[in-house]
């Protein structure tokens, strides 16, 4: 092997090389979007505001749990996948922090979701490192299902503010692009079906009550708890028979299967559709994609 090819074989692949490019986007959050940016409904809007408050600490937890095992990974493509995953999650956290600052400036109590999710993740942080990673793979499974629902649900699109929804669409696309990374790392360190089940139960036991309390508190602080018309309509849009979250739930137990892998559920065509819709010529974020050249 001559020196040049030896150098190129040592050159590390980037996330871009394996279809997981960390994209820097100039979002315009100072638009005149309505206060209740989802369906003009306080209850549902505050649910999404709460999720946005959860994301930055949650994504840091995901990154930490993968970083713990990074040095054990020798496969070049998976190492590149990890680099892409880290880059994408770091930028998601940064952009949601900016979005959360806008929501806080509008008077939403954004400090509470950040505080409660940090406390919940601190509890999950007491699990052994491999179980923490298993919990991350479970939460990434949920996130990928949420992302797929968000990108396919026409009703969701019709109800959300057209400007702000681009943040969620970009985030959802990248969640699908990197959905297998944490799981592939977990497979490398020894995938245990029993540990996955424990991690899923622990995550739900810690996160679900925290989610319900935080959401109720945010609606209360906004003066909308007891606004029955709004509360019932919001709950119905999310958790009714055809609700946004309800439609995700039947797919959640797939995670417990012996041979589960995130890619069993093929979303490649959906991802391509959205790469074109967001970043292709004429795409909604085409002009705001700052580091396209790196791709
Ligand atoms: Fe993310
Ligand atoms: Fe993710």
Short mmCIF file of C-alpha atoms and ligand atoms in Angstrom, two decimals:
data_model
loop_
_atom_site.label_atom_id
_atom_site.label_comp_id
_atom_site.label_asym_id
_atom_site.label_seq_id
_atom_site.Cartn_x
_atom_site.Cartn_y
_atom_site.Cartn_z
CA UNK A 1 0.00 0.00 0.00
CA UNK A 2 1.53 3.34 -1.00
CA UNK A 3 1.50 6.29 1.36
CA UNK A 4 -1.45 8.08 -0.31
CA UNK A 5 -3.76 5.08 -0.21
CA UNK A 6 -2.63 4.27 3.32
CA UNK A 7 -3.58 7.79 4.32
CA UNK A 8 -6.94 7.66 2.57
CA UNK A 9 -7.77 4.31 4.18
CA UNK A 10 -7.03 5.90 7.53
CA UNK A 11 -9.15 8.92 6.72
CA UNK A 12 -12.27 8.74 8.80
CA UNK A 13 -15.65 8.57 7.13
CA UNK A 14 -18.07 11.31 8.13
CA UNK A 15 -21.77 11.09 8.90
CA UNK A 16 -22.41 12.45 5.40
CA UNK A 17 -20.76 9.36 3.87
CA UNK A 18 -23.32 7.07 5.48
CA UNK A 19 -26.42 9.19 4.90
CA UNK A 20 -26.48 10.90 8.31
CA UNK A 21 -25.38 14.48 7.58
CA UNK A 22 -25.56 16.97 10.45
CA UNK A 23 -27.26 19.93 8.77
CA UNK A 24 -26.99 23.50 9.98
CA UNK A 25 -30.21 25.31 9.21
CA UNK A 26 -31.06 29.00 9.65
CA UNK A 27 -34.56 28.80 11.07
CA UNK A 28 -36.72 31.87 11.32
CA UNK A 29 -38.41 31.55 14.68
CA UNK A 30 -39.29 35.20 14.90
CA UNK A 31 -42.15 34.82 12.51
CA UNK A 32 -45.62 35.98 13.42
CA UNK A 33 -46.68 32.47 14.28
CA UNK A 34 -49.74 32.17 16.50
CA UNK A 35 -49.21 31.70 20.23
CA UNK A 36 -50.96 28.34 20.02
CA UNK A 37 -49.09 27.13 17.00
CA UNK A 38 -50.85 23.76 16.79
CA UNK A 39 -54.50 23.90 15.73
CA UNK A 40 -54.86 27.14 17.69
CA UNK A 41 -55.33 24.85 20.68
CA UNK A 42 -53.53 25.51 23.97
CA UNK A 43 -53.61 21.95 25.31
CA UNK A 44 -52.14 20.34 22.19
CA UNK A 45 -49.68 23.19 21.57
CA UNK A 46 -48.35 22.86 25.11
CA UNK A 47 -47.84 19.12 24.55
CA UNK A 48 -45.51 19.89 21.64
CA UNK A 49 -43.89 22.73 23.58
CA UNK A 50 -43.23 20.25 26.39
CA UNK A 51 -41.68 17.75 23.96
CA UNK A 52 -39.48 20.52 22.64
CA UNK A 53 -38.44 21.25 26.23
CA UNK A 54 -37.56 17.58 26.71
CA UNK A 55 -35.43 17.29 23.59
CA UNK A 56 -32.18 19.08 24.52
CA UNK A 57 -31.58 17.18 27.82
CA UNK A 58 -32.94 13.96 26.25
CA UNK A 59 -30.64 14.17 23.29
CA UNK A 60 -27.65 14.83 25.54
CA UNK A 61 -28.56 11.63 27.44
CA UNK A 62 -28.71 9.68 24.15
CA UNK A 63 -25.35 11.04 23.06
CA UNK A 64 -23.73 10.24 26.41
CA UNK A 65 -24.99 6.66 26.41
CA UNK A 66 -23.60 6.05 22.91
CA UNK A 67 -20.35 7.93 23.59
CA UNK A 68 -19.64 5.58 26.51
CA UNK A 69 -19.14 2.69 24.05
CA UNK A 70 -17.76 4.56 21.06
CA UNK A 71 -14.17 3.39 21.48
CA UNK A 72 -15.28 -0.24 21.30
CA UNK A 73 -16.63 0.24 17.80
CA UNK A 74 -14.17 -0.75 15.08
CA UNK A 75 -16.48 -0.89 12.07
CA UNK A 76 -15.72 2.23 10.02
CA UNK A 77 -19.27 2.70 8.76
CA UNK A 78 -20.76 2.44 12.23
CA UNK A 79 -18.13 4.88 13.54
CA UNK A 80 -19.21 7.26 10.79
CA UNK A 81 -22.84 6.65 11.75
CA UNK A 82 -22.01 7.56 15.36
CA UNK A 83 -20.33 10.78 14.18
CA UNK A 84 -23.43 11.66 12.16
CA UNK A 85 -25.75 10.76 15.04
CA UNK A 86 -23.77 12.91 17.50
CA UNK A 87 -23.69 15.82 15.09
CA UNK A 88 -27.39 15.64 14.28
CA UNK A 89 -28.48 15.33 17.93
CA UNK A 90 -26.20 18.17 19.04
CA UNK A 91 -27.72 20.49 16.41
CA UNK A 92 -31.27 19.37 17.31
CA UNK A 93 -30.58 20.34 20.93
CA UNK A 94 -29.22 23.73 19.89
CA UNK A 95 -32.15 24.57 17.60
CA UNK A 96 -34.76 23.40 20.11
CA UNK A 97 -33.04 25.55 22.75
CA UNK A 98 -33.59 28.54 20.45
CA UNK A 99 -37.19 27.53 19.79
CA UNK A 100 -37.76 27.01 23.52
CA UNK A 101 -36.42 30.50 24.21
CA UNK A 102 -39.03 31.89 21.81
CA UNK A 103 -41.78 29.93 23.59
CA UNK A 104 -40.50 31.11 26.98
CA UNK A 105 -40.55 34.71 25.72
CA UNK A 106 -44.21 34.17 24.86
CA UNK A 107 -44.86 33.22 28.45
CA UNK A 108 -44.85 29.41 28.28
CA UNK A 109 -43.25 27.78 31.31
CA UNK A 110 -40.35 26.13 29.46
CA UNK A 111 -38.17 25.81 32.57
CA UNK A 112 -40.40 23.07 34.00
CA UNK A 113 -40.09 20.46 31.21
CA UNK A 114 -36.34 20.97 31.16
CA UNK A 115 -36.15 20.51 34.92
CA UNK A 116 -38.45 17.47 35.11
CA UNK A 117 -36.84 15.60 32.21
CA UNK A 118 -33.39 16.28 33.64
CA UNK A 119 -34.49 14.78 36.98
CA UNK A 120 -36.05 11.77 35.22
CA UNK A 121 -32.94 11.16 33.14
CA UNK A 122 -30.79 11.45 36.24
CA UNK A 123 -32.76 8.51 37.65
CA UNK A 124 -32.28 6.54 34.43
CA UNK A 125 -28.61 7.54 34.59
CA UNK A 126 -28.25 5.26 37.61
CA UNK A 127 -28.75 2.21 35.38
CA UNK A 128 -25.63 0.32 34.26
CA UNK A 129 -24.13 1.70 31.02
CA UNK A 130 -25.44 -1.11 28.79
CA UNK A 131 -28.98 -0.69 30.20
CA UNK A 132 -28.72 3.07 29.66
CA UNK A 133 -27.87 2.38 26.05
CA UNK A 134 -30.79 -0.07 25.82
CA UNK A 135 -33.06 2.69 27.23
CA UNK A 136 -31.69 5.04 24.58
CA UNK A 137 -32.51 2.52 21.83
CA UNK A 138 -36.07 2.31 23.20
CA UNK A 139 -36.46 6.09 23.25
CA UNK A 140 -34.93 6.34 19.78
CA UNK A 141 -37.51 3.76 18.63
CA UNK A 142 -40.28 5.96 20.05
CA UNK A 143 -38.72 9.05 18.48
CA UNK A 144 -38.51 7.34 15.08
CA UNK A 145 -42.19 6.34 15.30
CA UNK A 146 -43.08 9.90 16.26
CA UNK A 147 -41.02 11.18 13.33
CA UNK A 148 -42.69 8.83 10.85
CA UNK A 149 -46.11 9.83 12.11
CA UNK A 150 -45.23 13.51 11.88
CA UNK A 151 -44.03 13.16 8.28
CA UNK A 152 -46.97 11.09 7.07
CA UNK A 153 -49.89 12.61 8.99
CA UNK A 154 -51.65 15.09 6.69
CA UNK A 155 -53.87 16.25 9.53
CA UNK A 156 -50.86 17.15 11.65
CA UNK A 157 -49.45 19.20 8.79
CA UNK A 158 -52.73 21.01 8.22
CA UNK A 159 -53.03 21.92 11.90
CA UNK A 160 -49.50 23.14 12.57
CA UNK A 161 -48.13 26.60 11.84
CA UNK A 162 -46.48 26.45 8.40
CA UNK A 163 -43.28 28.21 9.50
CA UNK A 164 -42.65 26.45 12.79
CA UNK A 165 -43.45 23.01 11.41
CA UNK A 166 -40.27 23.09 9.32
CA UNK A 167 -38.21 22.70 12.52
CA UNK A 168 -40.16 19.55 13.37
CA UNK A 169 -39.95 18.17 9.82
CA UNK A 170 -36.16 18.65 9.65
CA UNK A 171 -35.79 17.03 13.08
CA UNK A 172 -38.11 14.14 12.14
CA UNK A 173 -36.22 13.41 8.91
CA UNK A 174 -32.89 13.27 10.74
CA UNK A 175 -34.37 11.03 13.44
CA UNK A 176 -35.25 8.55 10.69
CA UNK A 177 -31.82 8.88 9.08
CA UNK A 178 -30.01 7.96 12.31
CA UNK A 179 -32.65 5.68 13.87
CA UNK A 180 -30.45 2.54 13.79
CA UNK A 181 -27.18 3.98 15.11
CA UNK A 182 -27.70 3.55 18.86
CA UNK A 183 -29.20 0.11 18.23
CA UNK A 184 -26.27 -1.02 16.09
CA UNK A 185 -23.90 0.06 18.86
CA UNK A 186 -26.04 -1.92 21.32
CA UNK A 187 -25.84 -4.99 19.07
CA UNK A 188 -22.06 -4.67 19.02
CA UNK A 189 -21.78 -4.73 22.81
CA UNK A 190 -24.17 -7.70 23.09
CA UNK A 191 -27.86 -7.28 22.56
CA UNK A 192 -30.00 -8.73 25.34
CA UNK A 193 -33.75 -9.04 24.81
CA UNK A 194 -34.33 -9.20 28.59
CA UNK A 195 -32.27 -6.06 29.19
CA UNK A 196 -34.20 -4.25 26.47
CA UNK A 197 -37.46 -5.15 28.22
CA UNK A 198 -36.13 -3.90 31.58
CA UNK A 199 -34.91 -0.69 29.95
CA UNK A 200 -38.25 -0.09 28.22
CA UNK A 201 -40.23 -0.65 31.43
CA UNK A 202 -37.86 1.55 33.46
CA UNK A 203 -38.07 4.32 30.85
CA UNK A 204 -41.87 4.23 30.76
CA UNK A 205 -42.15 4.04 34.57
CA UNK A 206 -39.98 7.12 34.97
CA UNK A 207 -41.00 9.17 31.96
CA UNK A 208 -44.76 8.68 31.68
CA UNK A 209 -45.81 10.10 35.08
CA UNK A 210 -43.30 12.93 34.61
CA UNK A 211 -44.80 13.67 31.19
CA UNK A 212 -48.38 13.75 32.48
CA UNK A 213 -47.54 15.98 35.44
CA UNK A 214 -45.41 18.36 33.38
CA UNK A 215 -48.02 18.72 30.67
CA UNK A 216 -50.83 19.34 33.18
CA UNK A 217 -48.67 21.91 34.98
CA UNK A 218 -47.85 23.77 31.78
CA UNK A 219 -51.54 23.93 30.81
CA UNK A 220 -52.36 25.14 34.32
CA UNK A 221 -49.63 27.79 34.26
CA UNK A 222 -50.98 29.00 30.95
CA UNK A 223 -54.39 29.46 32.57
CA UNK A 224 -55.99 26.85 30.32
CA UNK A 225 -56.55 23.96 32.73
CA UNK A 226 -60.32 23.73 33.07
CA UNK A 227 -60.92 25.31 29.68
CA UNK A 228 -62.83 22.15 28.86
CA UNK A 229 -63.49 22.89 25.23
CA UNK A 230 -59.78 23.38 24.62
CA UNK A 231 -58.66 20.53 26.92
CA UNK A 232 -61.02 17.96 25.39
CA UNK A 233 -60.23 18.99 21.80
CA UNK A 234 -56.46 18.90 22.49
CA UNK A 235 -56.61 15.52 24.22
CA UNK A 236 -58.70 14.15 21.39
CA UNK A 237 -56.26 15.35 18.71
CA UNK A 238 -53.39 13.59 20.48
CA UNK A 239 -54.89 10.66 22.37
CA UNK A 240 -58.33 10.14 20.81
CA UNK A 241 -59.10 7.09 18.68
CA UNK A 242 -57.38 8.57 15.66
CA UNK A 243 -55.06 10.76 17.72
CA UNK A 244 -51.53 11.67 16.72
CA UNK A 245 -49.94 9.76 19.61
CA UNK A 246 -52.56 6.98 19.68
CA UNK A 247 -51.55 5.88 16.20
CA UNK A 248 -47.95 5.41 17.32
CA UNK A 249 -48.67 3.27 20.37
CA UNK A 250 -49.49 -0.08 18.66
CA UNK A 251 -46.00 -0.07 17.10
CA UNK A 252 -44.16 0.54 20.36
CA UNK A 253 -44.07 -3.15 21.50
CA UNK A 254 -42.17 -4.15 18.32
CA UNK A 255 -39.13 -3.13 20.35
CA UNK A 256 -39.56 -6.14 22.64
CA UNK A 257 -39.28 -8.68 19.82
CA UNK A 258 -36.33 -11.05 19.87
CA UNK A 259 -35.21 -10.04 16.39
CA UNK A 260 -36.19 -6.37 16.55
CA UNK A 261 -34.11 -3.96 14.49
CA UNK A 262 -35.11 -0.35 13.68
CA UNK A 263 -34.53 -0.94 9.95
CA UNK A 264 -37.11 -3.74 9.79
CA UNK A 265 -39.46 -0.87 9.40
CA UNK A 266 -38.27 0.57 6.09
CA UNK A 267 -38.60 4.36 5.90
CA UNK A 268 -36.07 5.02 3.14
CA UNK A 269 -38.63 6.15 0.56
CA UNK A 270 -40.24 8.48 3.10
CA UNK A 271 -36.83 9.92 3.99
CA UNK A 272 -36.03 10.58 0.33
CA UNK A 273 -39.38 12.26 -0.20
CA UNK A 274 -38.66 14.63 2.68
CA UNK A 275 -35.02 15.25 1.73
CA UNK A 276 -36.37 16.46 -1.61
CA UNK A 277 -39.27 18.41 -0.08
CA UNK A 278 -37.05 20.20 2.43
CA UNK A 279 -33.64 20.51 0.80
CA UNK A 280 -34.14 19.85 -2.92
CA UNK A 281 -34.43 22.65 -5.49
CA UNK A 282 -37.46 24.65 -4.37
CA UNK A 283 -37.56 22.82 -1.03
CA UNK A 284 -38.90 24.73 1.97
CA UNK A 285 -35.49 24.81 3.69
CA UNK A 286 -33.34 24.84 0.55
CA UNK A 287 -32.04 28.38 1.05
CA UNK A 288 -31.57 27.94 4.80
CA UNK A 289 -29.36 24.85 4.64
CA UNK A 290 -25.98 26.37 5.51
CA UNK A 291 -23.48 23.51 5.21
CA UNK A 292 -24.84 21.81 2.10
CA UNK A 293 -21.36 21.82 0.51
CA UNK A 294 -20.10 19.43 3.16
CA UNK A 295 -22.64 16.79 2.10
FE1 LIG B 1 -32.98 14.51 17.71
FE1 LIG B 2 -32.36 10.64 17.77
#
